Coordinates of C-alpha atoms in Angstrom, one line a residue:
Chain G
M1 CA -32.4 18.9 -16.8
T2 CA -34.9 18.0 -14.0
L3 CA -34.2 18.9 -10.4
L4 CA -33.2 15.4 -9.5
E5 CA -30.9 15.1 -12.5
E6 CA -29.3 18.4 -11.4
L7 CA -29.0 16.9 -7.9
A8 CA -27.2 13.8 -9.2
Q9 CA -24.9 16.0 -11.2
T10 CA -24.1 18.3 -8.2
L11 CA -23.5 15.3 -6.0
Q12 CA -20.8 14.1 -8.4
E13 CA -19.1 17.4 -8.3
G14 CA -19.1 17.0 -4.5
D15 CA -20.4 20.4 -3.6
L16 CA -21.8 20.1 -0.1
N17 CA -23.9 23.3 0.0
D18 CA -25.3 22.9 -3.5
T19 CA -26.2 19.3 -2.8
T20 CA -28.0 20.0 0.5
G21 CA -29.7 23.0 -1.2
L22 CA -31.1 20.9 -4.0
V23 CA -32.2 18.2 -1.6
N24 CA -34.1 20.8 0.5
R25 CA -35.6 22.2 -2.7
A26 CA -36.8 18.8 -3.8
V27 CA -38.4 18.2 -0.4
T28 CA -40.1 21.6 -0.5
E29 CA -41.4 20.8 -4.0
G30 CA -43.1 17.8 -2.5
I31 CA -41.0 15.1 -4.2
P32 CA -41.1 11.9 -2.0
A33 CA -37.9 11.4 0.0
E34 CA -37.5 7.9 -1.5
T35 CA -37.5 9.3 -5.0
I36 CA -35.0 12.0 -4.1
L37 CA -32.8 9.3 -2.6
K38 CA -33.0 7.0 -5.6
S39 CA -33.2 9.3 -8.6
G40 CA -31.0 12.0 -7.1
L41 CA -28.4 10.8 -4.6
I42 CA -28.2 7.1 -5.6
A43 CA -28.2 8.0 -9.3
G44 CA -25.3 10.4 -8.6
M45 CA -23.4 7.8 -6.6
D46 CA -24.0 5.2 -9.4
E47 CA -22.3 7.5 -11.8
I48 CA -19.4 8.1 -9.3
G49 CA -19.0 4.3 -9.0
R50 CA -18.9 3.9 -12.8
K51 CA -16.3 6.7 -13.2
F52 CA -14.2 5.3 -10.4
Q53 CA -14.2 1.9 -12.0
D54 CA -13.1 3.4 -15.3
G55 CA -10.3 5.4 -13.7
E56 CA -12.0 8.7 -14.7
I57 CA -12.1 9.8 -11.0
F58 CA -10.0 8.8 -8.0
I59 CA -10.6 8.1 -4.3
P60 CA -10.5 11.8 -3.2
H61 CA -13.4 12.6 -5.6
M62 CA -15.3 9.7 -4.3
L63 CA -14.8 10.9 -0.7
L64 CA -16.0 14.3 -1.7
A65 CA -19.2 12.9 -3.4
A66 CA -19.8 10.7 -0.3
R67 CA -19.6 13.7 2.0
A68 CA -22.3 15.4 -0.1
M69 CA -24.4 12.2 -0.2
N70 CA -24.3 11.8 3.5
A71 CA -25.3 15.4 4.1
G72 CA -28.2 14.8 1.7
I73 CA -29.2 11.6 3.4
D74 CA -29.2 13.3 6.8
I75 CA -31.9 15.6 5.5
L76 CA -33.9 12.7 4.1
K77 CA -33.5 10.3 7.0
P78 CA -36.5 11.4 9.1
L79 CA -38.7 11.6 6.0
L80 CA -37.6 8.1 4.9
A81 CA -38.4 6.8 8.4
E82 CA -41.8 8.4 8.3
S83 CA -42.6 6.9 4.9
G84 CA -41.4 3.4 6.0
A85 CA -39.0 3.2 3.1
K86 CA -36.7 0.1 3.3
P87 CA -33.0 0.0 2.5
A88 CA -31.8 -2.0 -0.5
G89 CA -30.4 -4.6 1.9
H90 CA -28.6 -5.0 5.2
V91 CA -24.8 -5.5 5.2
V92 CA -22.3 -6.2 7.9
L93 CA -18.9 -4.9 6.9
G94 CA -15.4 -5.1 8.4
T95 CA -11.7 -5.5 7.9
V96 CA -10.5 -8.9 9.2
K97 CA -8.7 -9.4 12.4
G98 CA -5.0 -8.5 12.4
D99 CA -5.6 -5.9 9.7
H100 CA -5.9 -2.3 10.6
H101 CA -6.4 -0.8 7.2
D102 CA -9.6 1.1 6.8
I103 CA -9.7 3.2 3.7
G104 CA -10.6 0.4 1.3
K105 CA -13.3 -0.8 3.7
N106 CA -14.6 2.8 4.0
L107 CA -14.9 3.1 0.2
V108 CA -16.9 -0.1 0.1
R109 CA -19.2 1.4 2.8
I110 CA -19.6 4.6 0.7
M111 CA -20.5 2.6 -2.4
L112 CA -22.9 0.3 -0.6
E113 CA -24.6 3.3 1.0
G114 CA -24.6 4.9 -2.4
K115 CA -26.7 2.0 -3.6
G116 CA -29.1 2.4 -0.7
F117 CA -27.8 -0.4 1.6
A118 CA -27.9 -0.1 5.4
V119 CA -24.4 -0.9 6.5
N120 CA -23.3 -2.0 9.9
D121 CA -19.6 -1.1 9.8
L122 CA -17.7 -3.1 12.4
G123 CA -14.5 -1.3 11.7
I124 CA -11.0 -2.7 11.5
D125 CA -9.3 -5.7 13.1
V126 CA -12.7 -7.4 13.5
Q127 CA -12.6 -10.8 15.2
P128 CA -14.5 -13.6 13.5
K129 CA -16.8 -13.9 16.5
D130 CA -17.7 -10.2 16.2
F131 CA -18.9 -10.8 12.6
V132 CA -21.0 -13.7 13.9
D133 CA -22.5 -11.6 16.7
A134 CA -23.4 -8.8 14.3
I135 CA -25.6 -11.1 12.1
T136 CA -29.2 -10.3 13.0
E137 CA -32.2 -11.6 11.3
E138 CA -32.3 -8.8 8.7
V139 CA -28.6 -9.1 7.7
Q140 CA -28.3 -10.6 4.2
I141 CA -24.6 -9.9 3.4
V142 CA -21.3 -10.1 5.2
A143 CA -18.6 -8.1 3.5
I144 CA -15.1 -8.8 4.5
S145 CA -12.0 -6.8 3.6
A146 CA -8.3 -7.7 3.9
L147 CA -5.3 -5.7 2.5
L148 CA -2.4 -7.8 3.5
S149 CA -1.2 -11.2 2.3
T150 CA -0.6 -12.0 5.9
T151 CA -4.2 -11.3 6.9
V152 CA -6.0 -12.9 3.9
P153 CA -6.0 -16.3 5.7
F154 CA -8.2 -14.6 8.4
I155 CA -10.9 -14.2 5.7
E156 CA -11.1 -18.0 5.6
E157 CA -11.1 -18.3 9.4
T158 CA -14.0 -15.8 9.5
I159 CA -16.0 -17.7 6.9
Q160 CA -15.3 -20.9 8.8
T161 CA -16.4 -19.3 12.1
L162 CA -19.7 -18.2 10.4
E163 CA -20.1 -21.9 9.4
S164 CA -19.4 -23.3 12.8
A165 CA -21.8 -20.8 14.4
G166 CA -24.5 -22.0 12.0
V167 CA -25.1 -18.7 10.3
R168 CA -23.2 -19.2 7.1
D169 CA -26.4 -20.2 5.1
Q170 CA -28.3 -17.2 6.4
V171 CA -26.0 -14.7 4.6
K172 CA -24.1 -14.2 1.4
V173 CA -20.4 -13.5 1.9
I174 CA -18.5 -11.0 -0.4
I175 CA -14.8 -10.4 0.0
G176 CA -12.3 -7.9 -1.4
G177 CA -9.2 -5.7 -0.8
G178 CA -5.5 -5.5 -1.5
V179 CA -4.2 -8.9 -2.6
V180 CA -7.6 -10.7 -2.6
T181 CA -8.6 -12.2 -6.0
Q182 CA -11.4 -14.2 -7.5
E183 CA -9.4 -17.3 -6.8
T184 CA -9.2 -16.4 -3.1
A185 CA -13.0 -16.1 -3.1
E186 CA -13.4 -19.5 -4.7
K187 CA -10.9 -21.1 -2.5
F188 CA -12.5 -19.8 0.7
G189 CA -16.0 -20.4 -0.5
A190 CA -17.1 -16.8 -0.6
D191 CA -20.2 -16.0 -2.7
A192 CA -18.7 -13.0 -4.5
Y193 CA -15.5 -11.0 -5.0
G194 CA -15.3 -7.3 -5.5
Q195 CA -12.3 -6.1 -7.4
D196 CA -12.8 -2.6 -6.2
A197 CA -15.4 -0.8 -4.0
A198 CA -17.7 0.1 -6.9
I199 CA -17.7 -3.4 -8.3
G200 CA -18.2 -4.8 -4.7
A201 CA -21.4 -2.7 -4.4
V202 CA -22.6 -3.9 -7.8
K203 CA -22.0 -7.5 -6.8
A204 CA -23.7 -7.0 -3.4
M205 CA -26.8 -5.7 -5.3
E206 CA -26.7 -8.8 -7.6
L207 CA -26.6 -11.0 -4.5
I208 CA -29.6 -9.2 -3.1
E209 CA -31.5 -9.5 -6.4
A210 CA -30.8 -13.2 -6.6
L211 CA -32.2 -13.6 -3.1
N212 CA -35.4 -11.8 -3.9
Chain Y
M1 CA 32.2 -7.2 -10.3
N2 CA 31.1 -6.8 -6.7
G3 CA 27.5 -6.1 -5.6
L4 CA 27.9 -2.4 -5.5
E5 CA 29.3 -2.3 -9.0
R6 CA 26.6 -4.6 -10.3
I7 CA 23.8 -2.5 -8.8
I8 CA 25.2 0.9 -10.0
T9 CA 25.9 -0.5 -13.5
A10 CA 22.3 -1.9 -13.7
L11 CA 20.9 1.4 -12.4
S12 CA 23.0 3.2 -15.1
L13 CA 21.2 1.0 -17.7
K14 CA 24.3 -0.9 -18.6
E15 CA 25.1 -4.6 -18.4
P16 CA 26.9 -5.8 -15.3
D17 CA 28.5 -9.2 -15.2
R18 CA 25.2 -10.7 -14.1
V19 CA 21.7 -9.5 -13.3
P20 CA 21.9 -8.1 -9.7
L21 CA 19.9 -9.3 -6.8
Y22 CA 18.2 -7.1 -4.2
I23 CA 15.9 -7.5 -1.2
H24 CA 13.8 -4.4 -0.8
A25 CA 12.3 -5.4 2.5
I26 CA 12.2 -8.6 4.5
N27 CA 10.2 -9.6 7.7
E28 CA 11.5 -11.3 10.8
K29 CA 10.2 -14.8 9.9
P30 CA 11.9 -15.2 6.4
I31 CA 15.1 -13.7 7.8
I32 CA 15.1 -16.4 10.5
L33 CA 14.1 -19.3 8.2
I34 CA 16.6 -18.4 5.5
A35 CA 19.5 -17.7 7.9
R36 CA 19.0 -20.5 10.5
E37 CA 21.2 -23.0 8.7
H38 CA 24.1 -20.5 9.1
L39 CA 23.4 -19.2 12.6
E40 CA 22.3 -20.9 15.8
G41 CA 20.2 -19.5 18.6
L42 CA 17.8 -17.3 16.5
P43 CA 14.5 -16.4 18.0
D44 CA 11.2 -18.1 17.4
P45 CA 10.2 -17.2 13.8
E46 CA 6.8 -16.0 14.9
K47 CA 8.3 -13.4 17.3
T48 CA 8.2 -9.8 16.0
F49 CA 11.2 -7.5 16.2
Y50 CA 9.3 -5.3 18.7
D51 CA 9.1 -8.2 21.1
M52 CA 12.7 -9.3 20.9
N53 CA 15.3 -8.5 23.6
D54 CA 18.5 -6.7 22.8
N55 CA 20.4 -10.0 22.4
E56 CA 17.8 -11.3 19.9
K57 CA 17.9 -8.1 18.0
M58 CA 21.7 -8.3 17.6
L59 CA 21.3 -11.9 16.4
M60 CA 18.6 -10.7 13.9
L61 CA 21.0 -8.2 12.5
E62 CA 23.7 -10.8 12.1
A63 CA 21.1 -13.1 10.4
L64 CA 20.0 -10.3 8.0
F65 CA 23.7 -9.7 7.0
L66 CA 24.2 -13.5 6.6
V67 CA 21.1 -13.7 4.3
H68 CA 22.8 -11.1 2.1
E69 CA 26.2 -12.6 2.2
K70 CA 25.4 -16.3 1.8
H71 CA 23.1 -15.6 -1.1
D72 CA 25.2 -12.9 -2.9
I73 CA 22.5 -10.3 -2.6
D74 CA 24.0 -7.2 -4.2
G75 CA 22.1 -4.4 -2.4
F76 CA 21.2 -3.9 1.2
T77 CA 18.2 -1.9 2.4
S78 CA 18.6 0.2 5.5
L79 CA 16.0 2.2 7.2
E80 CA 15.4 4.4 10.3
F81 CA 15.5 2.7 13.7
G82 CA 15.1 4.3 17.1
H83 CA 12.6 7.0 16.0
E84 CA 9.7 5.1 17.5
E85 CA 8.8 4.5 21.1
R86 CA 6.5 1.8 22.4
I87 CA 3.6 3.3 24.2
A88 CA 1.5 0.2 24.7
E89 CA 1.6 -3.5 24.1
D90 CA 0.5 -3.1 20.5
E91 CA 1.2 0.6 19.9
V92 CA 4.2 2.7 19.0
R93 CA 4.6 6.4 18.4
D94 CA 7.1 8.0 16.1
A95 CA 9.0 11.2 16.5
W96 CA 6.3 13.2 14.6
G97 CA 3.7 12.1 17.1
V98 CA 2.0 9.6 14.8
V99 CA 0.7 6.6 16.6
Y100 CA 0.7 3.2 15.0
Q101 CA -1.2 0.0 15.8
L102 CA 0.9 -3.1 15.5
N103 CA -0.7 -6.1 13.9
P104 CA 0.0 -9.7 15.0
F105 CA 3.0 -9.7 12.5
G106 CA 4.5 -6.5 13.9
L107 CA 3.3 -4.4 11.0
P108 CA 2.6 -0.8 12.2
V109 CA -0.4 0.9 10.7
A110 CA -0.9 4.6 11.4
K111 CA -4.0 5.3 13.5
H112 CA -3.5 8.6 15.3
H113 CA -2.7 11.6 13.2
P114 CA -1.5 14.7 15.0
L115 CA -2.1 17.3 12.3
K116 CA -5.7 17.3 11.1
E117 CA -6.3 21.0 10.5
K118 CA -4.3 24.1 9.8
S119 CA -4.7 25.2 13.5
D120 CA -2.9 22.0 14.6
L121 CA 0.2 23.4 12.9
V122 CA 0.4 26.2 15.5
G123 CA 3.2 25.4 17.9
F124 CA 3.9 22.1 16.2
V125 CA 7.6 21.4 16.1
P126 CA 8.7 18.9 13.5
P127 CA 11.4 16.5 14.7
A128 CA 14.9 16.7 13.4
P129 CA 16.5 13.5 12.0
K130 CA 19.0 11.9 14.2
K131 CA 22.3 10.4 13.3
E132 CA 21.9 7.6 15.8
N133 CA 18.8 6.4 14.0
L134 CA 21.0 5.5 11.0
L135 CA 22.5 2.7 12.9
L136 CA 21.5 0.0 10.4
L137 CA 23.0 1.9 7.5
M138 CA 26.3 2.4 9.4
A139 CA 26.4 -1.2 10.5
A140 CA 25.9 -2.4 6.9
R141 CA 28.5 0.0 5.6
E142 CA 30.9 -1.3 8.2
R143 CA 30.1 -4.9 7.4
F144 CA 30.0 -4.8 3.6
R145 CA 32.5 -2.0 3.1
D146 CA 32.1 -1.2 -0.6
T147 CA 31.1 -4.7 -1.7
K148 CA 27.3 -4.2 -1.7
A149 CA 25.2 -1.2 -2.6
I150 CA 23.7 0.4 0.5
F151 CA 20.1 1.6 0.0
W152 CA 18.1 3.8 2.3
M153 CA 14.3 3.7 2.5
M154 CA 13.2 7.3 2.7
R155 CA 9.4 7.8 3.2
G156 CA 8.2 10.2 0.6
T157 CA 5.8 13.1 0.6
F158 CA 2.5 11.3 0.3
V159 CA 3.2 8.7 3.0
L160 CA 4.5 11.1 5.5
S161 CA 1.7 13.6 4.8
W162 CA -1.1 11.1 5.2
R163 CA 0.4 9.6 8.3
L164 CA 0.5 13.1 9.8
T165 CA -3.0 14.1 8.7
G166 CA -5.0 10.9 8.1
M167 CA -5.4 9.6 4.6
E168 CA -9.1 10.5 4.0
N169 CA -8.6 13.8 5.7
L170 CA -5.6 14.6 3.5
M171 CA -7.6 13.7 0.4
L172 CA -10.4 16.0 1.3
K173 CA -8.1 18.8 2.3
M174 CA -6.7 18.7 -1.3
F175 CA -10.1 20.3 -2.2
D176 CA -10.9 22.2 1.0
D177 CA -7.5 23.6 2.1
P178 CA -4.7 23.2 -0.5
D179 CA -2.4 25.5 1.5
F180 CA -2.6 23.1 4.4
V181 CA -1.6 20.2 2.2
H182 CA 1.3 22.1 0.9
S183 CA 2.4 23.1 4.4
I184 CA 2.5 19.5 5.4
A185 CA 4.3 18.4 2.3
R186 CA 6.9 21.2 2.7
M187 CA 7.5 20.1 6.3
T188 CA 8.1 16.5 5.4
Y189 CA 10.4 17.6 2.5
E190 CA 12.5 19.7 4.9
Y191 CA 12.9 16.8 7.2
N192 CA 14.0 14.6 4.3
V193 CA 16.5 17.1 3.1
Q194 CA 18.2 17.2 6.6
M195 CA 18.1 13.4 6.6
L196 CA 19.7 13.3 3.2
D197 CA 22.7 15.2 4.5
L198 CA 23.2 12.7 7.3
L199 CA 22.8 9.8 4.9
V200 CA 25.4 11.1 2.5
E201 CA 27.8 11.7 5.3
A202 CA 27.2 8.1 6.5
G203 CA 27.9 6.6 3.1
L204 CA 24.8 6.0 1.1
D205 CA 24.7 4.6 -2.5
V206 CA 21.1 4.4 -3.5
L207 CA 18.2 6.5 -2.2
I208 CA 14.7 4.9 -2.3
I209 CA 11.8 7.3 -2.2
E210 CA 9.3 5.0 -0.7
D211 CA 5.9 6.6 -1.3
D212 CA 3.0 4.2 -2.0
I213 CA 0.6 6.0 -4.2
A214 CA -1.4 3.4 -6.0
D215 CA -3.5 0.3 -5.4
K216 CA -3.7 -2.6 -7.8
N217 CA -6.3 -0.8 -9.9
F218 CA -5.4 2.8 -10.0
P219 CA -3.4 5.6 -8.3
L220 CA -4.9 6.6 -4.9
I221 CA -5.2 10.3 -6.0
S222 CA -5.6 11.8 -9.5
P223 CA -2.6 12.4 -11.6
D224 CA -3.4 16.1 -11.4
Q225 CA -3.4 16.0 -7.6
F226 CA -0.2 14.0 -7.7
K227 CA 1.4 16.7 -9.9
E228 CA 0.2 19.4 -7.6
F229 CA 0.7 18.1 -4.1
I230 CA 3.2 15.3 -4.1
N231 CA 5.5 15.0 -7.0
P232 CA 7.2 18.5 -6.8
Y233 CA 8.5 17.7 -3.3
N234 CA 9.7 14.3 -4.3
R235 CA 11.3 15.7 -7.4
K236 CA 13.4 18.1 -5.4
L237 CA 14.7 15.1 -3.4
V238 CA 15.5 13.3 -6.6
E239 CA 17.5 16.3 -7.8
L240 CA 19.2 16.7 -4.5
G241 CA 20.1 13.0 -4.4
H242 CA 21.6 13.2 -7.9
E243 CA 23.6 16.3 -7.0
K244 CA 25.1 14.3 -4.1
G245 CA 26.1 11.5 -6.5
L246 CA 23.4 9.0 -5.5
K247 CA 21.2 6.9 -7.6
V248 CA 17.5 7.5 -6.8
I249 CA 14.8 4.9 -7.2
R250 CA 11.1 5.2 -6.7
H251 CA 9.1 2.6 -4.7
S252 CA 5.4 2.4 -4.9
D253 CA 3.0 -0.5 -4.7
G254 CA 0.3 -0.8 -7.2
N255 CA -0.6 0.1 -10.8
L256 CA 1.7 3.0 -11.7
W257 CA 1.0 3.2 -15.4
P258 CA -1.3 6.3 -15.1
L259 CA 1.6 8.1 -13.4
L260 CA 4.5 6.6 -15.3
D261 CA 5.1 9.5 -17.6
I262 CA 5.3 11.9 -14.7
L263 CA 7.7 9.5 -12.8
L264 CA 9.9 9.2 -15.9
E265 CA 10.0 13.0 -16.3
T266 CA 11.0 13.3 -12.6
G267 CA 14.3 11.6 -13.3
Y268 CA 14.3 8.5 -11.2
D269 CA 16.9 5.9 -12.0
G270 CA 14.8 2.9 -11.1
L271 CA 11.3 1.7 -10.2
N272 CA 10.3 -0.8 -7.6
P273 CA 8.6 -3.2 -6.7
L274 CA 6.5 -3.7 -9.9
E275 CA 3.6 -5.9 -8.8
P276 CA 2.5 -8.3 -11.6
Q277 CA -1.0 -8.3 -10.1
A278 CA -1.2 -4.6 -10.6
G279 CA -0.4 -4.8 -14.3
M280 CA 3.2 -3.9 -13.9
D281 CA 4.3 -6.2 -16.7
L282 CA 8.1 -6.3 -17.1
K283 CA 8.1 -6.8 -20.9
K284 CA 5.7 -3.9 -21.5
L285 CA 7.7 -1.7 -19.2
K286 CA 10.9 -2.6 -20.9
E287 CA 9.4 -1.7 -24.3
Y288 CA 7.9 1.5 -23.0
C289 CA 10.7 2.9 -21.0
G290 CA 13.6 0.4 -20.7
D291 CA 15.9 3.0 -22.1
R292 CA 15.1 5.4 -19.3
L293 CA 14.4 3.3 -16.2
C294 CA 15.9 0.4 -14.3
F295 CA 13.4 -2.2 -13.0
L296 CA 13.7 -3.7 -9.6
G297 CA 11.3 -6.4 -8.5
N298 CA 8.4 -8.1 -10.1
I299 CA 8.9 -11.7 -8.8
D300 CA 5.5 -12.4 -7.4
C301 CA 5.4 -12.5 -3.6
I302 CA 1.6 -12.8 -3.3
D303 CA 1.1 -16.2 -4.8
L304 CA 4.4 -17.6 -6.4
L305 CA 6.8 -17.1 -3.5
P306 CA 4.3 -18.4 -0.8
N307 CA 2.6 -21.2 -2.8
G308 CA 4.6 -21.9 -6.0
T309 CA 7.2 -24.7 -6.6
Q310 CA 10.9 -24.0 -6.8
E311 CA 10.7 -24.9 -10.5
Q312 CA 8.0 -22.3 -11.1
V313 CA 10.1 -19.7 -9.3
E314 CA 13.0 -20.5 -11.5
E315 CA 10.9 -20.2 -14.6
T316 CA 9.5 -16.9 -13.5
V317 CA 13.0 -15.5 -12.9
K318 CA 14.2 -16.8 -16.3
Q319 CA 11.2 -15.1 -17.9
A320 CA 11.9 -11.8 -16.1
I321 CA 15.5 -11.9 -17.3
S322 CA 14.4 -12.7 -20.8
D323 CA 11.8 -9.9 -20.7
A324 CA 13.9 -7.1 -19.3
G325 CA 17.5 -8.1 -18.8
E326 CA 18.9 -7.2 -22.2
G327 CA 21.2 -4.2 -22.0
G328 CA 21.1 -4.0 -18.2
G329 CA 18.5 -2.1 -16.3
L330 CA 17.1 -5.1 -14.4
I331 CA 17.6 -6.0 -10.8
I332 CA 15.8 -9.1 -9.6
S333 CA 13.8 -8.7 -6.4
S334 CA 10.4 -9.8 -5.1
S335 CA 7.2 -7.9 -6.1
N336 CA 7.0 -6.5 -2.5
S337 CA 8.5 -7.4 0.8
L338 CA 9.6 -10.9 1.7
H339 CA 6.7 -11.2 4.1
P340 CA 6.0 -13.9 6.8
G341 CA 4.0 -15.9 4.3
V342 CA 6.8 -16.6 1.7
N343 CA 8.3 -20.0 1.5
P344 CA 12.1 -19.5 2.3
D345 CA 13.1 -22.3 -0.2
N346 CA 11.3 -20.3 -2.9
C347 CA 13.3 -17.2 -1.9
I348 CA 16.5 -19.2 -2.2
A349 CA 15.3 -20.5 -5.6
M350 CA 14.8 -16.9 -6.7
F351 CA 18.4 -16.0 -5.6
N352 CA 19.9 -19.1 -7.3
A353 CA 18.0 -18.8 -10.5
T354 CA 19.2 -15.2 -10.9
K355 CA 22.8 -16.3 -10.4
N356 CA 22.4 -19.3 -12.7
Y357 CA 20.6 -17.6 -15.6
G358 CA 21.5 -13.9 -15.2
R359 CA 25.0 -14.0 -16.6
Y360 CA 25.8 -11.4 -19.2
P361 CA 25.9 -11.7 -22.2
L362 CA 22.5 -13.3 -21.7
N363 CA 21.8 -16.7 -23.2
R364 CA 18.5 -16.9 -25.0
F365 CA 16.6 -19.7 -23.3

């Protein structure tokens, strides 16, 4: 097993110290930070996403792996900045207004970051206008989450607000959470639907690939 | 048969005179819209309970009773009131010190968790359940006497634990500090045991262990974690409930198939609310464990009750009765709460269809 394969494996087990130890070792051995990120941390998170989708692991294991990933990324950040490495894409993420649930949204952030995206997490109970305000030139995707059947209509309101603000064509919109379905996505004119956090991240990557 | 007999018979996996009806939970708006033809002066349907004055709250109680009486609902859900205090326009705090944010529909979501670490337990005094917070149960008992089954929604180990500690924190503590997770679970269990004594004294029929543990895809924690940290405490409540002569049902949203064998072995009498979108198919459930478990719920409140036609509601109820009614063990109810988005006419169609097509012996239609 190569060092980076070992890193991907250790990340999946969620061991914080071993993960940071291996990242440091990889850096010391002169492996470029971007390679450590992609072939170590992201590769590990990809596998976490697959296992989560298949029901082999559950949310706690995902949180554990994410904690290890973030510790690894913290080590790599200055090196990545130095080398001018770019994220896979820029996403604005939030739970719609009126909805204060955050765990589903947090899992989406974890999986997006696990694919190398830069995520601007606006938090919970996000007003449509705040989604609009967060769309800078580099943002390609707006990811909207809603858990409750009572707050799902606010996804539509958010998308309509993006339209009336004239930024809808600038971004792709992906939605998910609780009672949201593929039909909801079609009805509200979203570009994609993520059935769970892992699928959401895969769909986001597909949207980016289609853009490039 | 009256409602109480109907519910207890169905929960005992025997055939009552008809399939019973039950409302697990209902929001202000549907209560008002369903009851307003029977009662004048009800508040604006958009007003949340937290914003109502005392007079309006009393009217709401009357409206809630009327919904059950006028539509022959066989069971009545009661829950704790008075354990929360309003601390801001859109915030309440419960007796444990958990702070909840109220959404525009009055739904509280826990956002401040008082017990994040083992050290937070030092000097923490858990609340004691209060008899005066059982007011809804006592009022329902008084109103319905023994004609309807009185249910009580008791929050289970997982929900109480994550509210106290924060959900993500609790999940990580399952790896980092298992003793802490058990300490919290034990504390919530001890509270519930004391509560159970008060409930039995006040005249309870059915205990609901309300402990959401799954989303539409999977359980929130692994079956092994469920077996280690959550289920043993809930199991003791089931056993205690049975010792006190109660029926005990389990409520959890989501896809419960990966935990179903554990739940069966725990000894629950019934399972609720059986979301069709989470794969909780009544026919499959009946085949798998209809001889061991009563099913309460399954009439889709996500799409059907808000957007469907009354004919579609009627067909869905007929299908549910056909799939799971034989031999008893079925109680018709929505697949989760009757929330502000449901069409009140569709709720009434669900009640009527159950009464029209749920007579035993069942006709094959």
